[in-house]
mmCIF file with all atom_site columns, C-alpha atoms in Angstrom:
data_model
loop_
_atom_site.group_PDB
_atom_site.id
_atom_site.type_symbol
_atom_site.label_atom_id
_atom_site.label_alt_id
_atom_site.label_comp_id
_atom_site.label_asym_id
_atom_site.label_entity_id
_atom_site.label_seq_id
_atom_site.pdbx_PDB_ins_code
_atom_site.Cartn_x
_atom_site.Cartn_y
_atom_site.Cartn_z
_atom_site.occupancy
_atom_site.B_iso_or_equiv
_atom_site.pdbx_formal_charge
_atom_site.auth_seq_id
_atom_site.auth_comp_id
_atom_site.auth_asym_id
_atom_site.auth_atom_id
_atom_site.pdbx_PDB_model_num
ATOM 1   C CA . MET A 1 1   ? 57.625 13.627  -51.810 1.00 0.00 ? 24  MET A CA 1
ATOM 2   C CA . ASN A 1 2   ? 55.800 10.310  -52.144 1.00 0.00 ? 25  ASN A CA 1
ATOM 3   C CA . LYS A 1 3   ? 58.348 7.537   -52.429 1.00 0.00 ? 26  LYS A CA 1
ATOM 4   C CA . MET A 1 4   ? 56.833 4.073   -52.349 1.00 0.00 ? 27  MET A CA 1
ATOM 5   C CA . SER A 1 5   ? 60.096 2.362   -51.476 1.00 0.00 ? 28  SER A CA 1
ATOM 6   C CA . ASN A 1 6   ? 59.048 0.078   -48.638 1.00 0.00 ? 29  ASN A CA 1
ATOM 7   C CA . ILE A 1 7   ? 55.261 0.145   -48.794 1.00 0.00 ? 30  ILE A CA 1
ATOM 8   C CA . ILE A 1 8   ? 53.705 -2.908  -50.390 1.00 0.00 ? 31  ILE A CA 1
ATOM 9   C CA . GLN A 1 9   ? 50.542 -2.550  -52.464 1.00 0.00 ? 32  GLN A CA 1
ATOM 10  C CA . LYS A 1 10  ? 47.136 -4.219  -52.696 1.00 0.00 ? 33  LYS A CA 1
ATOM 11  C CA . GLY A 1 11  ? 47.461 -7.734  -54.072 1.00 0.00 ? 34  GLY A CA 1
ATOM 12  C CA . HIS A 1 12  ? 50.535 -8.544  -51.949 1.00 0.00 ? 35  HIS A CA 1
ATOM 13  C CA . GLU A 1 13  ? 49.788 -11.619 -49.820 1.00 0.00 ? 36  GLU A CA 1
ATOM 14  C CA . THR A 1 14  ? 51.185 -10.129 -46.571 1.00 0.00 ? 37  THR A CA 1
ATOM 15  C CA . LEU A 1 15  ? 48.368 -7.551  -46.563 1.00 0.00 ? 38  LEU A CA 1
ATOM 16  C CA . ARG A 1 16  ? 45.823 -10.394 -46.275 1.00 0.00 ? 39  ARG A CA 1
ATOM 17  C CA . GLN A 1 17  ? 47.492 -12.317 -43.444 1.00 0.00 ? 40  GLN A CA 1
ATOM 18  C CA . ILE A 1 18  ? 46.519 -12.067 -39.781 1.00 0.00 ? 41  ILE A CA 1
ATOM 19  C CA . ALA A 1 19  ? 49.607 -10.506 -38.224 1.00 0.00 ? 42  ALA A CA 1
ATOM 20  C CA . GLU A 1 20  ? 51.517 -12.262 -35.428 1.00 0.00 ? 43  GLU A CA 1
ATOM 21  C CA . ASP A 1 21  ? 51.784 -10.948 -31.875 1.00 0.00 ? 44  ASP A CA 1
ATOM 22  C CA . VAL A 1 22  ? 55.158 -9.562  -30.870 1.00 0.00 ? 45  VAL A CA 1
ATOM 23  C CA . ALA A 1 23  ? 56.569 -11.428 -27.846 1.00 0.00 ? 46  ALA A CA 1
ATOM 24  C CA . ILE A 1 24  ? 56.775 -8.885  -24.998 1.00 0.00 ? 47  ILE A CA 1
ATOM 25  C CA . GLU A 1 25  ? 60.430 -9.758  -24.343 1.00 0.00 ? 48  GLU A CA 1
ATOM 26  C CA . GLU A 1 26  ? 61.185 -9.047  -28.028 1.00 0.00 ? 49  GLU A CA 1
ATOM 27  C CA . ILE A 1 27  ? 59.897 -5.459  -28.009 1.00 0.00 ? 50  ILE A CA 1
ATOM 28  C CA . GLY A 1 28  ? 63.285 -3.987  -27.114 1.00 0.00 ? 51  GLY A CA 1
ATOM 29  C CA . SER A 1 29  ? 65.158 -6.278  -29.510 1.00 0.00 ? 52  SER A CA 1
ATOM 30  C CA . GLU A 1 30  ? 67.206 -4.928  -32.371 1.00 0.00 ? 53  GLU A CA 1
ATOM 31  C CA . LYS A 1 31  ? 64.919 -6.706  -34.866 1.00 0.00 ? 54  LYS A CA 1
ATOM 32  C CA . ILE A 1 32  ? 61.671 -5.114  -33.595 1.00 0.00 ? 55  ILE A CA 1
ATOM 33  C CA . GLN A 1 33  ? 63.257 -1.691  -33.100 1.00 0.00 ? 56  GLN A CA 1
ATOM 34  C CA . LYS A 1 34  ? 64.606 -1.860  -36.684 1.00 0.00 ? 57  LYS A CA 1
ATOM 35  C CA . ILE A 1 35  ? 61.154 -2.728  -38.050 1.00 0.00 ? 58  ILE A CA 1
ATOM 36  C CA . ILE A 1 36  ? 59.618 0.198   -36.132 1.00 0.00 ? 59  ILE A CA 1
ATOM 37  C CA . GLY A 1 37  ? 62.348 2.460   -37.548 1.00 0.00 ? 60  GLY A CA 1
ATOM 38  C CA . GLN A 1 38  ? 61.557 1.258   -41.083 1.00 0.00 ? 61  GLN A CA 1
ATOM 39  C CA . MET A 1 39  ? 57.844 1.895   -40.500 1.00 0.00 ? 62  MET A CA 1
ATOM 40  C CA . LYS A 1 40  ? 58.490 5.451   -39.283 1.00 0.00 ? 63  LYS A CA 1
ATOM 41  C CA . GLU A 1 41  ? 60.791 6.120   -42.230 1.00 0.00 ? 64  GLU A CA 1
ATOM 42  C CA . ALA A 1 42  ? 58.252 4.788   -44.762 1.00 0.00 ? 65  ALA A CA 1
ATOM 43  C CA . LEU A 1 43  ? 55.490 6.839   -43.127 1.00 0.00 ? 66  LEU A CA 1
ATOM 44  C CA . ASP A 1 44  ? 57.574 10.026  -42.996 1.00 0.00 ? 67  ASP A CA 1
ATOM 45  C CA . GLU A 1 45  ? 58.254 9.711   -46.748 1.00 0.00 ? 68  GLU A CA 1
ATOM 46  C CA . GLN A 1 46  ? 54.510 10.115  -47.397 1.00 0.00 ? 69  GLN A CA 1
ATOM 47  C CA . ASP A 1 47  ? 53.203 13.668  -47.350 1.00 0.00 ? 70  ASP A CA 1
ATOM 48  C CA . ASP A 1 48  ? 49.646 12.425  -46.874 1.00 0.00 ? 71  ASP A CA 1
ATOM 49  C CA . GLY A 1 49  ? 50.368 9.456   -44.585 1.00 0.00 ? 72  GLY A CA 1
ATOM 50  C CA . VAL A 1 50  ? 48.937 9.539   -41.067 1.00 0.00 ? 73  VAL A CA 1
ATOM 51  C CA . ALA A 1 51  ? 49.692 5.972   -39.920 1.00 0.00 ? 74  ALA A CA 1
ATOM 52  C CA . ILE A 1 52  ? 51.195 2.685   -41.043 1.00 0.00 ? 75  ILE A CA 1
ATOM 53  C CA . ALA A 1 53  ? 50.921 -0.947  -39.967 1.00 0.00 ? 76  ALA A CA 1
ATOM 54  C CA . ALA A 1 54  ? 53.825 -3.421  -40.065 1.00 0.00 ? 77  ALA A CA 1
ATOM 55  C CA . PRO A 1 55  ? 52.176 -5.594  -42.760 1.00 0.00 ? 78  PRO A CA 1
ATOM 56  C CA . GLN A 1 56  ? 52.411 -2.577  -45.087 1.00 0.00 ? 79  GLN A CA 1
ATOM 57  C CA . ILE A 1 57  ? 56.200 -2.906  -45.070 1.00 0.00 ? 80  ILE A CA 1
ATOM 58  C CA . ASN A 1 58  ? 55.900 -6.692  -45.525 1.00 0.00 ? 81  ASN A CA 1
ATOM 59  C CA . GLU A 1 59  ? 56.305 -7.564  -41.821 1.00 0.00 ? 82  GLU A CA 1
ATOM 60  C CA . SER A 1 60  ? 53.369 -9.629  -40.572 1.00 0.00 ? 83  SER A CA 1
ATOM 61  C CA . LEU A 1 61  ? 53.571 -8.328  -36.989 1.00 0.00 ? 84  LEU A CA 1
ATOM 62  C CA . ARG A 1 62  ? 50.982 -6.612  -34.782 1.00 0.00 ? 85  ARG A CA 1
ATOM 63  C CA . ILE A 1 63  ? 52.496 -3.132  -34.780 1.00 0.00 ? 86  ILE A CA 1
ATOM 64  C CA . PHE A 1 64  ? 51.255 0.193   -36.070 1.00 0.00 ? 87  PHE A CA 1
ATOM 65  C CA . VAL A 1 65  ? 52.614 3.726   -35.894 1.00 0.00 ? 88  VAL A CA 1
ATOM 66  C CA . VAL A 1 66  ? 50.567 6.929   -35.851 1.00 0.00 ? 89  VAL A CA 1
ATOM 67  C CA . SER A 1 67  ? 52.395 9.942   -37.274 1.00 0.00 ? 90  SER A CA 1
ATOM 68  C CA . HIS A 1 68  ? 53.296 12.903  -35.085 1.00 0.00 ? 91  HIS A CA 1
ATOM 69  C CA . LYS A 1 69  ? 51.457 14.997  -37.734 1.00 0.00 ? 92  LYS A CA 1
ATOM 70  C CA . VAL A 1 70  ? 48.130 13.603  -36.479 1.00 0.00 ? 93  VAL A CA 1
ATOM 71  C CA . PHE A 1 71  ? 48.669 14.645  -32.887 1.00 0.00 ? 94  PHE A CA 1
ATOM 72  C CA . LYS A 1 72  ? 49.707 18.088  -34.015 1.00 0.00 ? 95  LYS A CA 1
ATOM 73  C CA . LYS A 1 73  ? 46.436 18.393  -35.974 1.00 0.00 ? 96  LYS A CA 1
ATOM 74  C CA . GLU A 1 74  ? 44.320 16.932  -33.196 1.00 0.00 ? 97  GLU A CA 1
ATOM 75  C CA . GLY A 1 75  ? 45.970 19.087  -30.541 1.00 0.00 ? 98  GLY A CA 1
ATOM 76  C CA . GLU A 1 76  ? 46.664 16.069  -28.344 1.00 0.00 ? 99  GLU A CA 1
ATOM 77  C CA . ASP A 1 77  ? 48.979 16.629  -25.391 1.00 0.00 ? 100 ASP A CA 1
ATOM 78  C CA . TYR A 1 78  ? 51.742 14.317  -26.600 1.00 0.00 ? 101 TYR A CA 1
ATOM 79  C CA . ASP A 1 79  ? 55.235 15.219  -27.688 1.00 0.00 ? 102 ASP A CA 1
ATOM 80  C CA . LEU A 1 80  ? 54.345 16.717  -31.038 1.00 0.00 ? 103 LEU A CA 1
ATOM 81  C CA . HIS A 1 81  ? 57.590 15.576  -32.622 1.00 0.00 ? 104 HIS A CA 1
ATOM 82  C CA . LYS A 1 82  ? 57.125 11.903  -31.836 1.00 0.00 ? 105 LYS A CA 1
ATOM 83  C CA . SER A 1 83  ? 55.094 9.361   -33.684 1.00 0.00 ? 106 SER A CA 1
ATOM 84  C CA . LYS A 1 84  ? 53.223 6.978   -31.382 1.00 0.00 ? 107 LYS A CA 1
ATOM 85  C CA . VAL A 1 85  ? 53.941 3.244   -31.576 1.00 0.00 ? 108 VAL A CA 1
ATOM 86  C CA . PHE A 1 86  ? 51.287 0.611   -30.795 1.00 0.00 ? 109 PHE A CA 1
ATOM 87  C CA . ILE A 1 87  ? 52.500 -2.982  -30.316 1.00 0.00 ? 110 ILE A CA 1
ATOM 88  C CA . ASN A 1 88  ? 49.999 -5.863  -30.001 1.00 0.00 ? 111 ASN A CA 1
ATOM 89  C CA . PRO A 1 89  ? 47.139 -3.353  -30.045 1.00 0.00 ? 112 PRO A CA 1
ATOM 90  C CA . GLU A 1 90  ? 43.581 -4.327  -29.326 1.00 0.00 ? 113 GLU A CA 1
ATOM 91  C CA . ILE A 1 91  ? 40.456 -2.242  -29.389 1.00 0.00 ? 114 ILE A CA 1
ATOM 92  C CA . VAL A 1 92  ? 38.957 -2.420  -25.907 1.00 0.00 ? 115 VAL A CA 1
ATOM 93  C CA . ASN A 1 93  ? 36.025 -0.106  -26.517 1.00 0.00 ? 116 ASN A CA 1
ATOM 94  C CA . VAL A 1 94  ? 34.252 1.627   -29.397 1.00 0.00 ? 117 VAL A CA 1
ATOM 95  C CA . SER A 1 95  ? 31.251 3.898   -29.432 1.00 0.00 ? 118 SER A CA 1
ATOM 96  C CA . LYS A 1 96  ? 28.010 2.558   -30.858 1.00 0.00 ? 119 LYS A CA 1
ATOM 97  C CA . ASP A 1 97  ? 27.764 5.923   -32.578 1.00 0.00 ? 120 ASP A CA 1
ATOM 98  C CA . LYS A 1 98  ? 29.246 5.597   -36.064 1.00 0.00 ? 121 LYS A CA 1
ATOM 99  C CA . GLU A 1 99  ? 29.897 7.968   -38.903 1.00 0.00 ? 122 GLU A CA 1
ATOM 100 C CA . GLU A 1 100 ? 30.873 7.667   -42.512 1.00 0.00 ? 123 GLU A CA 1
ATOM 101 C CA . MET A 1 101 ? 34.401 8.933   -43.046 1.00 0.00 ? 124 MET A CA 1
ATOM 102 C CA . ASP A 1 102 ? 36.614 9.533   -46.060 1.00 0.00 ? 125 ASP A CA 1
ATOM 103 C CA . GLU A 1 103 ? 39.413 7.016   -46.149 1.00 0.00 ? 126 GLU A CA 1
ATOM 104 C CA . GLY A 1 104 ? 42.460 6.111   -48.176 1.00 0.00 ? 127 GLY A CA 1
ATOM 105 C CA . CYS A 1 105 ? 45.477 3.869   -47.640 1.00 0.00 ? 128 CYS A CA 1
ATOM 106 C CA . LEU A 1 106 ? 49.182 3.939   -48.421 1.00 0.00 ? 129 LEU A CA 1
ATOM 107 C CA . SER A 1 107 ? 48.837 0.339   -49.658 1.00 0.00 ? 130 SER A CA 1
ATOM 108 C CA . VAL A 1 108 ? 45.884 1.068   -51.962 1.00 0.00 ? 131 VAL A CA 1
ATOM 109 C CA . ARG A 1 109 ? 47.241 4.087   -53.804 1.00 0.00 ? 132 ARG A CA 1
ATOM 110 C CA . TRP A 1 110 ? 45.268 6.432   -54.978 1.00 0.00 ? 133 TRP A CA 1
ATOM 111 C CA . TRP A 1 111 ? 41.860 5.002   -54.108 1.00 0.00 ? 134 TRP A CA 1
ATOM 112 C CA . TYR A 1 112 ? 39.486 6.684   -51.683 1.00 0.00 ? 135 TYR A CA 1
ATOM 113 C CA . GLY A 1 113 ? 36.064 5.806   -50.341 1.00 0.00 ? 136 GLY A CA 1
ATOM 114 C CA . LYS A 1 114 ? 33.595 6.207   -47.491 1.00 0.00 ? 137 LYS A CA 1
ATOM 115 C CA . VAL A 1 115 ? 33.907 3.834   -44.520 1.00 0.00 ? 138 VAL A CA 1
ATOM 116 C CA . LYS A 1 116 ? 31.525 3.645   -41.563 1.00 0.00 ? 139 LYS A CA 1
ATOM 117 C CA . ARG A 1 117 ? 33.593 3.725   -38.353 1.00 0.00 ? 140 ARG A CA 1
ATOM 118 C CA . SER A 1 118 ? 32.876 4.225   -34.664 1.00 0.00 ? 141 SER A CA 1
ATOM 119 C CA . LYS A 1 119 ? 33.296 7.880   -33.673 1.00 0.00 ? 142 LYS A CA 1
ATOM 120 C CA . GLN A 1 120 ? 35.258 6.930   -30.529 1.00 0.00 ? 143 GLN A CA 1
ATOM 121 C CA . ALA A 1 121 ? 37.729 4.099   -29.934 1.00 0.00 ? 144 ALA A CA 1
ATOM 122 C CA . THR A 1 122 ? 39.998 3.015   -27.098 1.00 0.00 ? 145 THR A CA 1
ATOM 123 C CA . VAL A 1 123 ? 43.072 0.899   -27.762 1.00 0.00 ? 146 VAL A CA 1
ATOM 124 C CA . ARG A 1 124 ? 45.255 -1.023  -25.339 1.00 0.00 ? 147 ARG A CA 1
ATOM 125 C CA . ALA A 1 125 ? 48.800 -1.691  -26.551 1.00 0.00 ? 148 ALA A CA 1
ATOM 126 C CA . TYR A 1 126 ? 52.455 -1.795  -25.620 1.00 0.00 ? 149 TYR A CA 1
ATOM 127 C CA . ASP A 1 127 ? 54.666 1.175   -26.374 1.00 0.00 ? 150 ASP A CA 1
ATOM 128 C CA . ILE A 1 128 ? 58.169 1.116   -27.847 1.00 0.00 ? 151 ILE A CA 1
ATOM 129 C CA . GLU A 1 129 ? 59.618 0.410   -24.381 1.00 0.00 ? 152 GLU A CA 1
ATOM 130 C CA . GLY A 1 130 ? 57.255 -2.477  -23.669 1.00 0.00 ? 153 GLY A CA 1
ATOM 131 C CA . LYS A 1 131 ? 54.950 -0.571  -21.282 1.00 0.00 ? 154 LYS A CA 1
ATOM 132 C CA . LEU A 1 132 ? 51.237 -1.345  -21.482 1.00 0.00 ? 155 LEU A CA 1
ATOM 133 C CA . PHE A 1 133 ? 49.013 1.706   -22.024 1.00 0.00 ? 156 PHE A CA 1
ATOM 134 C CA . GLU A 1 134 ? 45.480 2.599   -23.045 1.00 0.00 ? 157 GLU A CA 1
ATOM 135 C CA . MET A 1 135 ? 44.534 5.486   -25.267 1.00 0.00 ? 158 MET A CA 1
ATOM 136 C CA . GLY A 1 136 ? 41.059 6.689   -26.143 1.00 0.00 ? 159 GLY A CA 1
ATOM 137 C CA . ALA A 1 137 ? 40.337 9.034   -29.005 1.00 0.00 ? 160 ALA A CA 1
ATOM 138 C CA . GLY A 1 138 ? 37.675 10.420  -31.265 1.00 0.00 ? 161 GLY A CA 1
ATOM 139 C CA . GLY A 1 139 ? 37.629 11.720  -34.809 1.00 0.00 ? 162 GLY A CA 1
ATOM 140 C CA . LEU A 1 140 ? 40.653 11.052  -36.979 1.00 0.00 ? 163 LEU A CA 1
ATOM 141 C CA . VAL A 1 141 ? 42.617 9.165   -34.302 1.00 0.00 ? 164 VAL A CA 1
ATOM 142 C CA . ALA A 1 142 ? 39.684 6.805   -33.612 1.00 0.00 ? 165 ALA A CA 1
ATOM 143 C CA . GLN A 1 143 ? 39.411 6.214   -37.360 1.00 0.00 ? 166 GLN A CA 1
ATOM 144 C CA . ILE A 1 144 ? 43.138 5.476   -37.576 1.00 0.00 ? 167 ILE A CA 1
ATOM 145 C CA . PHE A 1 145 ? 42.939 2.957   -34.711 1.00 0.00 ? 168 PHE A CA 1
ATOM 146 C CA . GLN A 1 146 ? 40.191 1.039   -36.503 1.00 0.00 ? 169 GLN A CA 1
ATOM 147 C CA . HIS A 1 147 ? 41.874 1.224   -39.932 1.00 0.00 ? 170 HIS A CA 1
ATOM 148 C CA . GLU A 1 148 ? 45.276 0.067   -38.652 1.00 0.00 ? 171 GLU A CA 1
ATOM 149 C CA . ILE A 1 149 ? 43.867 -2.782  -36.550 1.00 0.00 ? 172 ILE A CA 1
ATOM 150 C CA . ASP A 1 150 ? 41.968 -3.899  -39.658 1.00 0.00 ? 173 ASP A CA 1
ATOM 151 C CA . HIS A 1 151 ? 45.384 -4.120  -41.372 1.00 0.00 ? 174 HIS A CA 1
ATOM 152 C CA . LEU A 1 152 ? 46.588 -6.433  -38.602 1.00 0.00 ? 175 LEU A CA 1
ATOM 153 C CA . GLU A 1 153 ? 43.587 -8.674  -39.327 1.00 0.00 ? 176 GLU A CA 1
ATOM 154 C CA . GLY A 1 154 ? 44.283 -8.801  -43.074 1.00 0.00 ? 177 GLY A CA 1
ATOM 155 C CA . ILE A 1 155 ? 41.452 -6.387  -43.904 1.00 0.00 ? 178 ILE A CA 1
ATOM 156 C CA . LEU A 1 156 ? 41.861 -3.449  -46.296 1.00 0.00 ? 179 LEU A CA 1
ATOM 157 C CA . PHE A 1 157 ? 39.632 -0.385  -46.169 1.00 0.00 ? 180 PHE A CA 1
ATOM 158 C CA . THR A 1 158 ? 38.438 -1.242  -49.687 1.00 0.00 ? 181 THR A CA 1
ATOM 159 C CA . ASP A 1 159 ? 36.735 -4.335  -48.199 1.00 0.00 ? 182 ASP A CA 1
ATOM 160 C CA . LYS A 1 160 ? 34.426 -2.002  -46.238 1.00 0.00 ? 183 LYS A CA 1
ATOM 161 C CA . ALA A 1 161 ? 34.330 1.159   -48.335 1.00 0.00 ? 184 ALA A CA 1
ATOM 162 C CA . GLU A 1 162 ? 31.483 2.481   -50.417 1.00 0.00 ? 185 GLU A CA 1
ATOM 163 C CA . ARG A 1 163 ? 31.701 4.840   -53.357 1.00 0.00 ? 186 ARG A CA 1
ATOM 164 C CA . LEU A 1 164 ? 35.331 3.979   -54.119 1.00 0.00 ? 187 LEU A CA 1
ATOM 165 C CA . GLU A 1 165 ? 37.002 6.356   -56.497 1.00 0.00 ? 188 GLU A CA 1
ATOM 166 C CA . GLU A 1 166 ? 40.495 6.630   -57.907 1.00 0.00 ? 189 GLU A CA 1
ATOM 167 C CA . ILE A 1 167 ? 42.001 10.112  -57.508 1.00 0.00 ? 190 ILE A CA 1
ATOM 168 C CA . PRO A 1 168 ? 45.537 10.222  -58.921 1.00 0.00 ? 191 PRO A CA 1
ATOM 169 C CA . PRO A 1 169 ? 47.896 12.803  -57.330 1.00 0.00 ? 192 PRO A CA 1
ATOM 170 C CA . GLU A 1 170 ? 47.621 15.211  -60.253 1.00 0.00 ? 193 GLU A CA 1
ATOM 171 C CA . LYS A 1 171 ? 43.873 15.590  -59.540 1.00 0.00 ? 194 LYS A CA 1
ATOM 172 C CA . GLN A 1 172 ? 44.279 16.298  -55.810 1.00 0.00 ? 195 GLN A CA 1
#
């Protein structure tokens, strides 16, 4: 099921804003926890969604969520039933080695293209409880880190993609 209830689409001004940091003391607040809940819900409604950034639900905050589906696929040693929340994330390291990867976006439905991304990326962020952590990854997770942090900077994958093509769901 692909409901588009809360996910804003290309052309919406929030997608082009630089998102605001979340105050550390606000992480546990009802407001921030509610936004994270809305992000998880919007992401879980998408069969093909692997991650979502707060600006995609019209909240210009530096938060993104990576779906539990990704960690299951990647075989990471995290709780496979939990999506991972990244608050005030920053990329602290990327490999010089890059590769062209297929990419799409829940806010640029049904467009796909090739984007050159670093093969490895390490992110430092706060988790849902306000604890600072670092996580390094390769492959799909590294790609997600770079794509979602672009969202927080007001950048869409279509700004970087080559060979863009529209593939409506009935052709997939």
